[in-house]
Amino acid sequence: MQLIACPHCGPREETEFHYGGQAHVAYPAGNATLSDEEWGQFVFFRDNPKGPFAERWVHSAGCRRWFNAVRDTATHQILAVYRQGEPKPVVA
Amino acid sequence: MTAPRTPGADLPDHPDFLWRNPDPKPSYDVVIVGGGGHGLATAYYLAKNHGITNIAVLEKGWLAGGNMARNTTIIRSNYLWDESSGIYEHSLKLWEGLEEDLGYPILFSQRGVLNLAHSLQDVRDSVRRVHANRLNGVDAEWLDPQQVKEVCPIVNISPDVRYPVLGATYQPRAGIAKHDYVAWGFARRANELGVDLIQNCEVQGLDIEGGRVTGVRTSRGTIRAGRVALAAAGHTSVLAEMAGLRLPLQSHPLQALVSELLEPVHPTVVMSNAVHVYVSQAHKGELVMGAGIDGYNGYGQRGAFHIIERQMAAALELFPIFARAHLLRSWAGIVDTTPDASPIVGLTPVENLYLNCGWGTGGFKATPGVGWCFAHTVATGTPHPYNAPFTLERFTTGALVDEHGAAAVAH
Ligand SMILES: Cc1cc2nc3c(=O)[nH]c(=O)nc-3n(C[C@H](O)[C@H](O)[C@H](O)COP(=O)(O)OP(=O)(O)OC[C@H]3O[C@@H](n4cnc5c(N)ncnc54)[C@H](O)[C@@H]3O)c2cc1C
Ligand SMILES: [Zn+2]
């Protein structure tokens, strides 16, 4: 089982967490005038890289707070964790 | 006095090879990316139905070593919506004649599938699906718990379990087949018809000139192509990005496992969406069980152990007889899931680039059907009526085909 380091609680077992998909996807601005295509992109399309991916996790069986992580989707290695509101760290 | 023999020297000759291993030619009419079931079936039907034989299937690893080698082989067509009935039932009809068509054994066994219901909502949804299936000419029955027990005596229908069995849908024509044989059968016939099957050939770039794809750059050199058809399952997003396309796909690990070989105990296929397990017994005797997807995106062809633990707990509650079975091995594939649990098969904004993906956890059953329809799409430049609803544009127009109820966890 993988350990995930919650930025609030430290390393805990993966089963304490839930996944929230791609991070930093903002609700679109000017949404009264968005085209169907732009709405479609916001609702249905997310990045799906093989490699480092900034994504949301929630420590649901712990502090119950959301945070972000950069994880390599090819190796499952977590490269960085950071709190909500903090900028995405640069990882090598 | 006889001379000493080298060990193994008395073994029979190597069996006939099923296909050539040619070097890539500089150019093809059609290049298919991905040598899984879908790529191979597409090549076969392009040659057989459309007379296009100057085709290469490019596979980065070995033939059918991706999800084709990793799935739990469940075949059925009892999906909810008319659009899905069309393509899955077309596929099931092809399965029914496939062994003869390919001239190759595929161990297709129509032993039926039970989709269990564990809650009142499950029951309502299931009964609705049975009626929808019947309206579409798909065989479907609703069974009460006692009837479930008659079809599959080892299912625990006791009311004293956490998720009691309240009934099941039953599709008698559903079943399983041997995935490797299916791939080899398609590969062998495609090869006979002149298709080049090229292994260890990874596509690393797509050449696009003036909005039209003209070739592929591979680990074995550049190959020019009249048309390029993507059939790369879990890696489709990576390839689409080479053409500047963003797709509504997320790649996840999906795990399965087998037990040691056992006496025949399980006569059918049992699936349960609610408790995340599906089980059949392969011809050789191993119990084949699949799980739900791992929650996070992953390209690693491995998943987390707690998923398997949960799946085994569910399996044991449904089948107490499995308690002493030993797990032999487990593995994962990478499945490409879509927001509506339906595939994407059709044209792309790039001319001559065709897309087949998004089959997620359930595309094995579609192998002949999608091969047939994708071949039509590539050959004619127009979607076949059965894949016409499964466009990329539906994520803009909103014309989704929501099969989460019939497809999401289970296959
Ligand atoms: C554990 C598990 C259980 C499943 N159970 C079922 C089931 O019971 N019933 C069912 O209907 N479906 C099931 N599925 C889903 C089914 O396996 C897939 O939907 C289906 O196999 C996908 O089509 P394919 O066979 O062409 O994919 P694959 O066999 O994955 O073929 C894609 C190929 O593309 C190749 N490729 C990728 N990138 C490149 C590149 N850049 N260049 C060259 N080649 C490339 C890959 O190496 C791979 O061989 C299951 C899947 C898994 C993982
Ligand atoms: Zn925490």
Coordinates of C-alpha atoms and ligand atoms in Angstrom, one line a residue:
Chain A
M1 CA 0.0 0.0 0.0
Q2 CA 1.2 3.4 -0.9
L3 CA 1.9 6.1 1.7
I4 CA 0.6 9.6 0.9
A5 CA 1.9 12.5 2.9
C6 CA -1.0 14.7 3.8
P7 CA 0.4 18.3 4.1
H8 CA -1.5 18.6 7.4
C9 CA -1.1 15.2 9.0
G10 CA 2.0 13.6 7.5
P11 CA 2.3 10.2 5.8
R12 CA -0.8 8.0 6.0
E13 CA -2.0 4.9 4.2
E14 CA -3.6 5.4 0.8
T15 CA -6.9 4.0 2.0
E16 CA -7.4 7.1 4.1
F17 CA -7.6 9.2 1.0
H18 CA -9.9 9.8 -1.9
Y19 CA -8.9 11.1 -5.3
G20 CA -10.2 14.3 -6.9
G21 CA -8.7 14.4 -10.3
Q22 CA -6.9 17.2 -12.0
A23 CA -6.0 20.2 -9.8
H24 CA -6.1 23.9 -10.7
V25 CA -9.2 23.6 -12.9
A26 CA -11.0 26.9 -12.2
Y27 CA -14.7 27.5 -12.8
P28 CA -14.7 29.4 -16.1
A29 CA -15.0 33.2 -16.0
G30 CA -17.6 34.9 -18.1
N31 CA -19.7 31.8 -18.0
A32 CA -22.9 33.5 -19.2
T33 CA -21.3 33.8 -22.6
L34 CA -19.5 30.5 -22.9
S35 CA -20.0 28.5 -26.0
D36 CA -21.1 24.9 -25.9
E37 CA -17.6 23.9 -26.8
E38 CA -16.1 25.8 -23.9
W39 CA -18.7 24.4 -21.5
G40 CA -17.9 20.9 -22.8
Q41 CA -14.2 21.4 -22.2
F42 CA -14.9 22.5 -18.6
V43 CA -17.3 19.8 -17.8
F44 CA -15.9 16.7 -19.6
F45 CA -12.3 17.3 -20.5
R46 CA -9.3 16.9 -18.2
D47 CA -5.6 16.4 -18.9
N48 CA -4.5 12.7 -18.9
P49 CA -0.7 12.8 -19.0
K50 CA 1.7 9.9 -18.7
G51 CA 4.1 11.5 -16.2
P52 CA 3.8 14.2 -13.6
F53 CA 0.2 15.3 -12.9
A54 CA -1.0 18.0 -10.5
E55 CA -4.1 16.5 -8.9
R56 CA -6.5 16.8 -5.9
W57 CA -6.7 14.5 -3.0
V58 CA -8.9 14.6 0.1
H59 CA -7.8 13.1 3.4
S60 CA -11.3 11.7 4.0
A61 CA -10.5 9.4 6.9
G62 CA -8.2 11.9 8.6
C63 CA -8.3 15.7 8.7
R64 CA -10.9 15.7 5.9
R65 CA -9.1 18.5 4.1
W66 CA -8.4 18.8 0.4
F67 CA -4.9 19.3 -0.8
N68 CA -2.9 19.0 -4.0
A69 CA -0.2 16.6 -5.1
V70 CA 2.1 16.2 -8.1
R71 CA 2.2 12.5 -8.8
D72 CA 3.9 10.6 -11.7
T73 CA 1.1 8.6 -13.3
A74 CA 3.6 6.2 -14.9
T75 CA 5.3 5.2 -11.7
H76 CA 2.6 6.3 -9.1
Q77 CA 5.4 8.1 -7.2
I78 CA 4.3 11.3 -5.4
L79 CA 6.7 14.1 -6.3
A80 CA 5.3 16.9 -4.1
V81 CA 2.3 17.6 -1.9
Y82 CA 1.1 21.1 -1.1
R83 CA -1.9 22.9 0.5
Q84 CA -4.8 24.3 -1.3
G85 CA -4.2 27.8 -2.5
E86 CA -0.5 27.3 -2.8
P87 CA 1.0 27.4 -6.3
K88 CA 2.0 24.2 -8.0
P89 CA 5.7 23.5 -7.0
V90 CA 8.2 23.0 -9.7
V91 CA 9.3 19.4 -9.7
A92 CA 12.4 18.1 -11.5
Chain B
M1 CA 24.6 -48.3 -28.5
T2 CA 22.6 -45.1 -28.9
A3 CA 24.2 -41.7 -28.6
P4 CA 23.3 -39.6 -25.6
R5 CA 20.4 -37.3 -26.3
T6 CA 20.2 -33.6 -25.7
P7 CA 17.4 -32.9 -23.2
G8 CA 14.4 -31.6 -25.1
A9 CA 15.7 -32.9 -28.5
D10 CA 12.7 -35.3 -28.7
L11 CA 10.1 -32.5 -28.5
P12 CA 8.0 -32.0 -31.6
D13 CA 8.8 -29.3 -34.0
H14 CA 7.8 -25.7 -33.1
P15 CA 4.2 -25.3 -34.0
D16 CA 3.5 -23.3 -37.1
F17 CA 3.9 -19.5 -36.7
L18 CA 0.6 -17.7 -37.0
W19 CA 2.0 -14.6 -38.6
R20 CA 5.1 -13.2 -40.3
N21 CA 7.2 -10.6 -38.5
P22 CA 8.0 -8.2 -41.4
D23 CA 10.0 -5.1 -41.2
P24 CA 7.9 -2.0 -41.8
K25 CA 7.5 -0.8 -45.4
P26 CA 8.1 2.9 -46.1
S27 CA 4.4 3.5 -46.7
Y28 CA 0.9 2.0 -46.2
D29 CA -2.6 2.9 -47.2
V30 CA -3.7 2.4 -43.6
V31 CA -1.6 2.4 -40.4
I32 CA -3.3 1.1 -37.3
V33 CA -1.7 2.1 -34.0
G34 CA -2.1 -0.6 -31.4
G35 CA -2.0 -4.4 -31.8
G36 CA -4.6 -5.3 -29.3
G37 CA -7.9 -6.9 -30.1
H38 CA -9.4 -3.8 -31.6
G39 CA -6.5 -3.0 -33.9
L40 CA -6.2 -6.6 -35.1
A41 CA -10.0 -6.9 -35.7
T42 CA -10.0 -3.6 -37.6
A43 CA -7.2 -4.8 -39.8
Y44 CA -9.0 -8.0 -40.5
Y45 CA -12.3 -6.4 -41.5
L46 CA -10.6 -3.7 -43.5
A47 CA -9.0 -6.5 -45.6
K48 CA -12.0 -8.8 -45.6
N49 CA -15.0 -6.4 -46.0
H50 CA -13.3 -3.5 -47.8
G51 CA -10.5 -5.1 -49.8
I52 CA -7.9 -2.8 -48.3
T53 CA -4.8 -5.0 -47.6
N54 CA -1.9 -2.5 -47.7
I55 CA -2.1 -2.1 -43.9
A56 CA 0.3 -2.1 -41.0
V57 CA -0.7 -2.7 -37.4
L58 CA 2.0 -1.1 -35.2
E59 CA 2.4 -2.4 -31.7
K60 CA 4.9 -1.0 -29.2
G61 CA 5.2 -4.2 -27.3
W62 CA 4.2 -7.7 -28.3
L63 CA 0.9 -8.5 -30.1
A64 CA -2.1 -8.3 -27.8
G65 CA 0.0 -7.9 -24.6
G66 CA -2.1 -4.9 -23.4
N67 CA -5.6 -5.1 -22.1
M68 CA -6.4 -7.8 -24.6
A69 CA -4.2 -10.2 -22.6
R70 CA -5.5 -8.8 -19.2
N71 CA -9.2 -8.8 -19.4
T72 CA -11.7 -11.1 -17.8
T73 CA -13.3 -12.0 -21.2
I74 CA -16.9 -11.3 -20.4
I75 CA -19.1 -10.9 -23.5
R76 CA -22.6 -9.6 -23.3
S77 CA -24.9 -7.1 -25.0
N78 CA -27.4 -6.2 -22.3
Y79 CA -26.7 -2.5 -22.2
L80 CA -29.5 0.0 -21.5
W81 CA -29.6 2.5 -24.5
D82 CA -30.6 1.8 -28.1
E83 CA -27.2 3.1 -29.3
S84 CA -25.3 0.6 -27.1
S85 CA -27.6 -2.2 -28.0
G86 CA -26.8 -1.6 -31.6
I87 CA -23.1 -2.0 -31.4
Y88 CA -22.8 -4.5 -28.6
E89 CA -25.5 -6.8 -30.1
H90 CA -23.9 -6.5 -33.5
S91 CA -20.7 -7.7 -31.8
L92 CA -22.4 -10.6 -30.0
K93 CA -23.9 -11.8 -33.3
L94 CA -20.4 -11.7 -34.8
W95 CA -19.0 -13.6 -31.8
E96 CA -21.6 -16.3 -32.6
G97 CA -20.0 -17.0 -36.0
L98 CA -16.4 -16.0 -35.2
E99 CA -14.8 -19.3 -34.7
E100 CA -16.0 -20.4 -38.2
D101 CA -15.1 -17.1 -39.8
L102 CA -11.6 -17.1 -38.4
G103 CA -11.1 -20.8 -38.8
Y104 CA -9.5 -20.8 -35.4
P105 CA -10.6 -22.1 -32.0
I106 CA -11.6 -19.2 -29.6
L107 CA -13.4 -21.2 -26.9
F108 CA -16.5 -19.0 -27.2
S109 CA -18.9 -20.3 -24.6
Q110 CA -22.4 -18.9 -24.2
R111 CA -22.8 -19.8 -20.6
G112 CA -25.0 -16.8 -19.8
V113 CA -24.4 -13.8 -17.5
L114 CA -26.1 -12.9 -14.2
N115 CA -26.0 -9.2 -13.2
L116 CA -27.0 -9.2 -9.6
A117 CA -29.2 -6.7 -7.9
H118 CA -28.6 -5.9 -4.2
S119 CA -30.9 -2.9 -3.4
L120 CA -34.3 -1.8 -4.3
Q121 CA -32.8 0.8 -6.7
D122 CA -30.7 -2.0 -8.3
V123 CA -33.9 -4.0 -8.8
R124 CA -35.8 -1.2 -10.5
D125 CA -32.8 -0.3 -12.7
S126 CA -32.3 -3.9 -13.6
V127 CA -36.0 -4.6 -14.5
R128 CA -36.0 -1.5 -16.6
R129 CA -32.9 -2.7 -18.4
V130 CA -34.5 -6.1 -19.0
H131 CA -37.4 -4.4 -20.7
A132 CA -35.2 -2.1 -22.7
N133 CA -33.1 -5.1 -23.9
R134 CA -36.2 -7.0 -25.0
L135 CA -37.5 -4.0 -27.0
N136 CA -34.1 -4.1 -28.8
G137 CA -34.3 -7.8 -29.5
V138 CA -31.6 -8.6 -26.9
D139 CA -32.3 -11.7 -24.8
A140 CA -32.9 -10.8 -21.2
E141 CA -34.8 -12.1 -18.2
W142 CA -35.4 -11.0 -14.7
L143 CA -34.7 -13.8 -12.1
D144 CA -35.7 -13.9 -8.5
P145 CA -33.2 -15.1 -5.9
Q146 CA -34.4 -18.7 -6.1
Q147 CA -34.0 -18.7 -9.9
V148 CA -30.6 -17.2 -9.5
K149 CA -29.7 -20.1 -7.4
E150 CA -31.0 -22.5 -10.1
V151 CA -28.7 -20.9 -12.7
C152 CA -25.7 -20.7 -10.4
P153 CA -26.0 -23.0 -7.4
I154 CA -22.9 -21.7 -5.6
V155 CA -24.3 -18.1 -5.2
N156 CA -25.2 -17.3 -1.6
I157 CA -28.8 -16.0 -1.7
S158 CA -29.1 -15.9 2.1
P159 CA -30.8 -12.7 3.3
D160 CA -28.4 -12.5 6.2
V161 CA -25.5 -10.9 4.3
R162 CA -24.5 -7.3 4.0
Y163 CA -25.7 -7.0 0.4
P164 CA -28.3 -9.7 -0.1
V165 CA -29.1 -10.9 -3.6
L166 CA -32.5 -9.5 -4.4
G167 CA -32.5 -10.9 -8.0
A168 CA -30.6 -10.6 -11.2
T169 CA -30.9 -9.9 -14.9
Y170 CA -29.9 -12.9 -17.0
Q171 CA -28.7 -12.9 -20.6
P172 CA -28.4 -16.5 -21.7
R173 CA -26.5 -15.7 -24.9
A174 CA -23.7 -13.9 -23.0
G175 CA -20.5 -15.7 -22.1
I176 CA -16.7 -15.8 -22.3
A177 CA -14.0 -16.6 -24.9
K178 CA -10.3 -17.1 -24.7
H179 CA -8.8 -13.7 -25.2
D180 CA -5.4 -14.8 -26.5
Y181 CA -6.9 -17.2 -29.0
V182 CA -9.2 -14.4 -30.2
A183 CA -6.2 -12.1 -30.8
W184 CA -4.2 -14.8 -32.5
G185 CA -7.2 -15.8 -34.6
F186 CA -7.6 -12.3 -35.9
A187 CA -3.8 -11.8 -36.3
R188 CA -3.5 -15.0 -38.3
R189 CA -6.3 -14.2 -40.7
A190 CA -5.1 -10.6 -41.1
N191 CA -1.6 -11.8 -41.9
E192 CA -3.0 -14.3 -44.5
L193 CA -4.8 -11.4 -46.2
G194 CA -1.5 -9.5 -46.5
V195 CA -1.6 -7.2 -43.4
D196 CA 1.8 -6.5 -41.9
L197 CA 1.8 -7.0 -38.1
I198 CA 4.8 -5.1 -36.7
Q199 CA 5.8 -5.6 -33.1
N200 CA 8.2 -3.6 -31.0
C201 CA 7.3 -0.5 -33.0
E202 CA 6.2 2.4 -30.9
V203 CA 4.6 5.4 -32.5
Q204 CA 6.3 8.5 -31.1
G205 CA 4.9 11.2 -33.3
L206 CA 2.3 11.9 -35.9
D207 CA 3.2 13.9 -39.1
I208 CA 0.4 16.4 -39.8
E209 CA 0.5 18.7 -42.9
G210 CA -2.2 21.2 -43.5
G211 CA -4.6 19.6 -41.0
R212 CA -4.1 16.1 -42.5
V213 CA -2.2 13.2 -41.1
T214 CA 0.4 11.9 -43.5
G215 CA 2.5 9.5 -41.5
V216 CA 3.8 8.2 -38.2
R217 CA 7.2 8.5 -36.6
T218 CA 8.1 5.3 -34.8
S219 CA 10.9 3.6 -32.9
R220 CA 11.6 1.8 -36.2
G221 CA 11.6 4.8 -38.5
T222 CA 9.1 7.1 -40.2
I223 CA 6.2 5.4 -42.0
R224 CA 4.0 7.3 -44.4
A225 CA 0.3 6.6 -44.2
G226 CA -2.8 7.4 -46.2
R227 CA -4.9 7.0 -43.1
V228 CA -4.1 6.5 -39.5
A229 CA -6.4 4.7 -37.1
L230 CA -5.8 4.9 -33.4
A231 CA -6.6 1.8 -31.4
A232 CA -4.3 2.3 -28.4
A233 CA -6.8 1.9 -25.5
G234 CA -5.2 3.2 -22.3
H235 CA -2.5 5.2 -24.2
T236 CA -4.9 7.0 -26.5
S237 CA -4.5 10.4 -24.8
V238 CA -0.7 10.2 -25.2
L239 CA -1.1 9.6 -29.0
A240 CA -3.9 12.2 -29.4
E241 CA -1.6 14.8 -27.9
M242 CA 0.8 14.2 -30.7
A243 CA -1.9 15.4 -33.0
G244 CA -2.8 18.3 -30.7
L245 CA -6.1 16.7 -29.7
R246 CA -7.5 16.8 -26.2
L247 CA -9.8 13.9 -25.4
P248 CA -12.3 13.4 -22.6
L249 CA -10.4 10.3 -21.3
Q250 CA -8.9 9.4 -18.0
S251 CA -6.6 6.4 -17.8
H252 CA -6.9 4.2 -14.8
P253 CA -5.4 0.9 -13.6
L254 CA -8.0 -2.0 -13.6
Q255 CA -7.1 -5.2 -11.8
A256 CA -8.0 -8.8 -12.1
L257 CA -6.8 -12.1 -10.7
V258 CA -7.1 -15.8 -11.0
S259 CA -7.2 -18.8 -8.6
E260 CA -5.3 -22.0 -9.0
L261 CA -7.1 -24.6 -11.2
L262 CA -10.2 -26.1 -9.6
E263 CA -12.9 -28.6 -10.5
P264 CA -15.8 -27.0 -12.4
V265 CA -18.0 -25.3 -9.8
H266 CA -19.2 -22.2 -11.5
P267 CA -21.4 -22.8 -14.6
T268 CA -22.1 -19.2 -15.7
V269 CA -20.7 -15.6 -15.3
V270 CA -21.8 -13.6 -12.2
M271 CA -21.3 -9.8 -12.0
S272 CA -22.2 -7.4 -9.3
N273 CA -21.9 -3.7 -9.7
A274 CA -22.8 -3.0 -6.1
V275 CA -20.1 -5.0 -4.5
H276 CA -17.5 -4.6 -7.3
V277 CA -16.8 -8.1 -8.4
Y278 CA -17.4 -10.4 -11.4
V279 CA -16.5 -14.0 -11.6
S280 CA -16.4 -16.8 -14.1
Q281 CA -14.5 -20.1 -14.3
A282 CA -12.2 -20.5 -17.3
H283 CA -12.1 -23.6 -19.3
K284 CA -8.9 -24.8 -17.7
G285 CA -10.5 -24.4 -14.2
E286 CA -9.2 -21.2 -12.7
L287 CA -11.6 -18.8 -11.2
V288 CA -11.3 -15.4 -13.0
M289 CA -12.3 -12.4 -11.0
G290 CA -12.2 -8.7 -11.8
A291 CA -12.3 -5.6 -9.6
G292 CA -13.3 -2.0 -10.0
I293 CA -10.8 0.5 -11.3
D294 CA -8.3 2.1 -9.0
G295 CA -9.4 5.6 -8.2
Y296 CA -6.5 7.5 -9.4
N297 CA -5.1 8.0 -13.0
G298 CA -2.3 5.6 -13.7
Y299 CA -0.3 4.2 -16.6
G300 CA 1.6 1.8 -14.5
Q301 CA -0.2 -1.5 -15.2
R302 CA -0.4 -2.2 -11.5
G303 CA -2.9 -1.2 -8.9
A304 CA -3.3 -1.1 -5.1
F305 CA -3.7 -4.1 -2.9
H306 CA -6.7 -2.8 -0.9
I307 CA -8.8 -2.9 -4.1
I308 CA -8.1 -6.6 -4.4
E309 CA -8.8 -7.1 -0.7
R310 CA -12.2 -5.4 -1.1
Q311 CA -13.0 -7.4 -4.2
M312 CA -12.1 -10.7 -2.4
A313 CA -14.3 -9.8 0.5
A314 CA -17.2 -9.3 -1.9
A315 CA -16.4 -12.5 -3.7
L316 CA -16.4 -14.5 -0.5
E317 CA -19.7 -13.1 0.7
L318 CA -21.3 -14.1 -2.7
F319 CA -19.5 -17.4 -3.0
P320 CA -18.6 -18.8 0.4
I321 CA -17.2 -21.9 -1.4
F322 CA -14.2 -19.9 -2.6
A323 CA -12.9 -19.4 1.0
R324 CA -10.1 -22.0 0.6
A325 CA -9.2 -21.2 -3.0
H326 CA -5.7 -19.9 -3.5
L327 CA -4.9 -16.8 -5.5
L328 CA -2.4 -17.6 -8.2
R329 CA -1.6 -14.2 -9.6
S330 CA -3.1 -10.7 -10.1
W331 CA -2.3 -8.0 -12.6
A332 CA -3.6 -4.7 -14.0
G333 CA -4.3 -3.1 -17.4
I334 CA -4.7 0.5 -18.2
V335 CA -8.3 1.4 -19.2
D336 CA -9.4 4.6 -20.9
T337 CA -12.6 5.8 -19.2
T338 CA -15.0 8.4 -20.6
P339 CA -17.5 10.6 -18.7
D340 CA -20.5 8.6 -20.0
A341 CA -19.0 5.1 -19.8
S342 CA -19.4 4.8 -23.6
P343 CA -16.7 4.6 -26.2
I344 CA -15.6 7.2 -28.8
V345 CA -15.4 5.8 -32.3
G346 CA -15.2 7.9 -35.4
L347 CA -13.6 10.9 -37.1
T348 CA -11.3 13.6 -35.6
P349 CA -10.7 17.2 -36.5
V350 CA -7.5 16.0 -38.2
E351 CA -8.2 14.7 -41.7
N352 CA -7.6 11.0 -42.2
L353 CA -7.0 10.4 -38.5
Y354 CA -9.5 8.1 -36.9
L355 CA -10.2 7.4 -33.3
N356 CA -11.3 4.3 -31.4
C357 CA -11.0 4.6 -27.7
G358 CA -12.9 5.0 -24.4
W359 CA -14.0 1.4 -24.1
G360 CA -12.7 1.6 -20.6
T361 CA -13.4 -1.5 -18.6
G362 CA -15.6 -3.2 -21.2
G363 CA -14.2 -3.3 -24.7
F364 CA -13.2 -7.0 -25.1
K365 CA -16.8 -7.9 -25.8
A366 CA -16.9 -5.3 -28.6
T367 CA -13.7 -6.7 -30.3
P368 CA -15.4 -8.1 -33.5
G369 CA -18.2 -5.4 -33.5
V370 CA -15.9 -2.4 -33.3
G371 CA -13.4 -4.0 -35.7
W372 CA -16.2 -4.2 -38.2
C373 CA -17.6 -0.7 -37.6
F374 CA -14.2 1.0 -37.3
A375 CA -13.0 -0.6 -40.5
H376 CA -16.1 0.8 -42.2
T377 CA -15.4 4.2 -40.8
V378 CA -11.7 4.2 -41.9
A379 CA -12.5 2.7 -45.3
T380 CA -15.3 5.0 -46.2
G381 CA -14.5 8.1 -44.2
T382 CA -18.0 7.9 -42.7
P383 CA -19.0 6.3 -39.4
H384 CA -20.9 3.0 -39.6
P385 CA -24.5 3.5 -38.4
Y386 CA -23.6 1.5 -35.2
N387 CA -20.8 3.8 -34.2
A388 CA -22.3 7.0 -35.5
P389 CA -23.7 7.9 -32.0
F390 CA -20.3 7.5 -30.4
T391 CA -18.7 10.7 -31.7
L392 CA -16.3 13.0 -30.0
E393 CA -18.7 15.8 -30.6
R394 CA -21.2 14.4 -28.2
F395 CA -19.2 16.0 -25.4
T396 CA -20.0 19.4 -26.9
T397 CA -23.6 18.7 -28.1
G398 CA -24.5 16.9 -24.9
A399 CA -25.8 13.8 -26.7
L400 CA -24.2 11.5 -24.2
V401 CA -24.9 7.7 -24.1
D402 CA -24.9 7.2 -20.3
E403 CA -24.1 3.6 -19.6
H404 CA -22.9 4.0 -16.0
G405 CA -25.7 1.8 -14.8
A406 CA -24.8 -1.1 -17.2
A407 CA -21.1 -0.6 -17.7
A408 CA -19.4 1.5 -15.1
V409 CA -17.8 -0.9 -12.7
A410 CA -18.6 -4.2 -14.4
H411 CA -17.9 -5.4 -17.9
Ligands
LIG1 C1 -8.4 -6.3 -15.7 C2 -9.3 -6.0 -16.9 C3 -10.5 -6.7 -17.1 C4 -11.3 -6.5 -18.1 N1 -12.4 -7.2 -18.3 C5 -13.2 -7.1 -19.4 C6 -14.3 -8.0 -19.6 O1 -14.6 -8.9 -18.8 N2 -15.1 -7.8 -20.7 C7 -14.9 -6.8 -21.6 O2 -15.6 -6.6 -22.5 N3 -13.8 -5.9 -21.4 C8 -13.0 -6.1 -20.4 N4 -11.9 -5.3 -20.2 C9 -11.6 -4.2 -21.2 C10 -10.9 -4.6 -22.4 O3 -9.8 -5.4 -22.1 C11 -10.5 -3.4 -23.3 O4 -11.6 -2.5 -23.4 C12 -10.0 -3.8 -24.7 O5 -9.1 -4.8 -24.6 C13 -9.4 -2.6 -25.4 O6 -9.1 -2.8 -26.7 P1 -7.7 -3.5 -27.2 O7 -7.8 -5.0 -27.0 O8 -7.5 -3.1 -28.6 O9 -6.7 -2.9 -26.2 P2 -5.2 -3.3 -25.9 O10 -5.0 -4.7 -25.9 O11 -4.7 -2.6 -24.7 O12 -4.5 -2.7 -27.2 C14 -3.9 -1.4 -27.3 C15 -2.5 -1.6 -27.8 O13 -1.9 -0.4 -28.2 C16 -0.5 -0.4 -27.9 N5 0.0 0.9 -27.9 C17 -0.2 1.9 -27.0 N6 0.5 3.0 -27.3 C18 1.2 2.7 -28.5 C19 2.1 3.4 -29.3 N7 2.5 4.7 -29.0 N8 2.6 2.8 -30.4 C20 2.3 1.5 -30.7 N9 1.4 0.8 -29.9 C21 0.9 1.4 -28.8 C22 -0.5 -1.1 -26.5 O14 0.8 -1.6 -26.3 C23 -1.6 -2.2 -26.7 O15 -1.1 -3.4 -27.1 C24 -11.0 -5.5 -19.1 C25 -9.8 -4.8 -19.0 C26 -8.9 -5.0 -17.9 C27 -7.6 -4.3 -17.8
ZN2 ZN -4.8 15.1 6.8

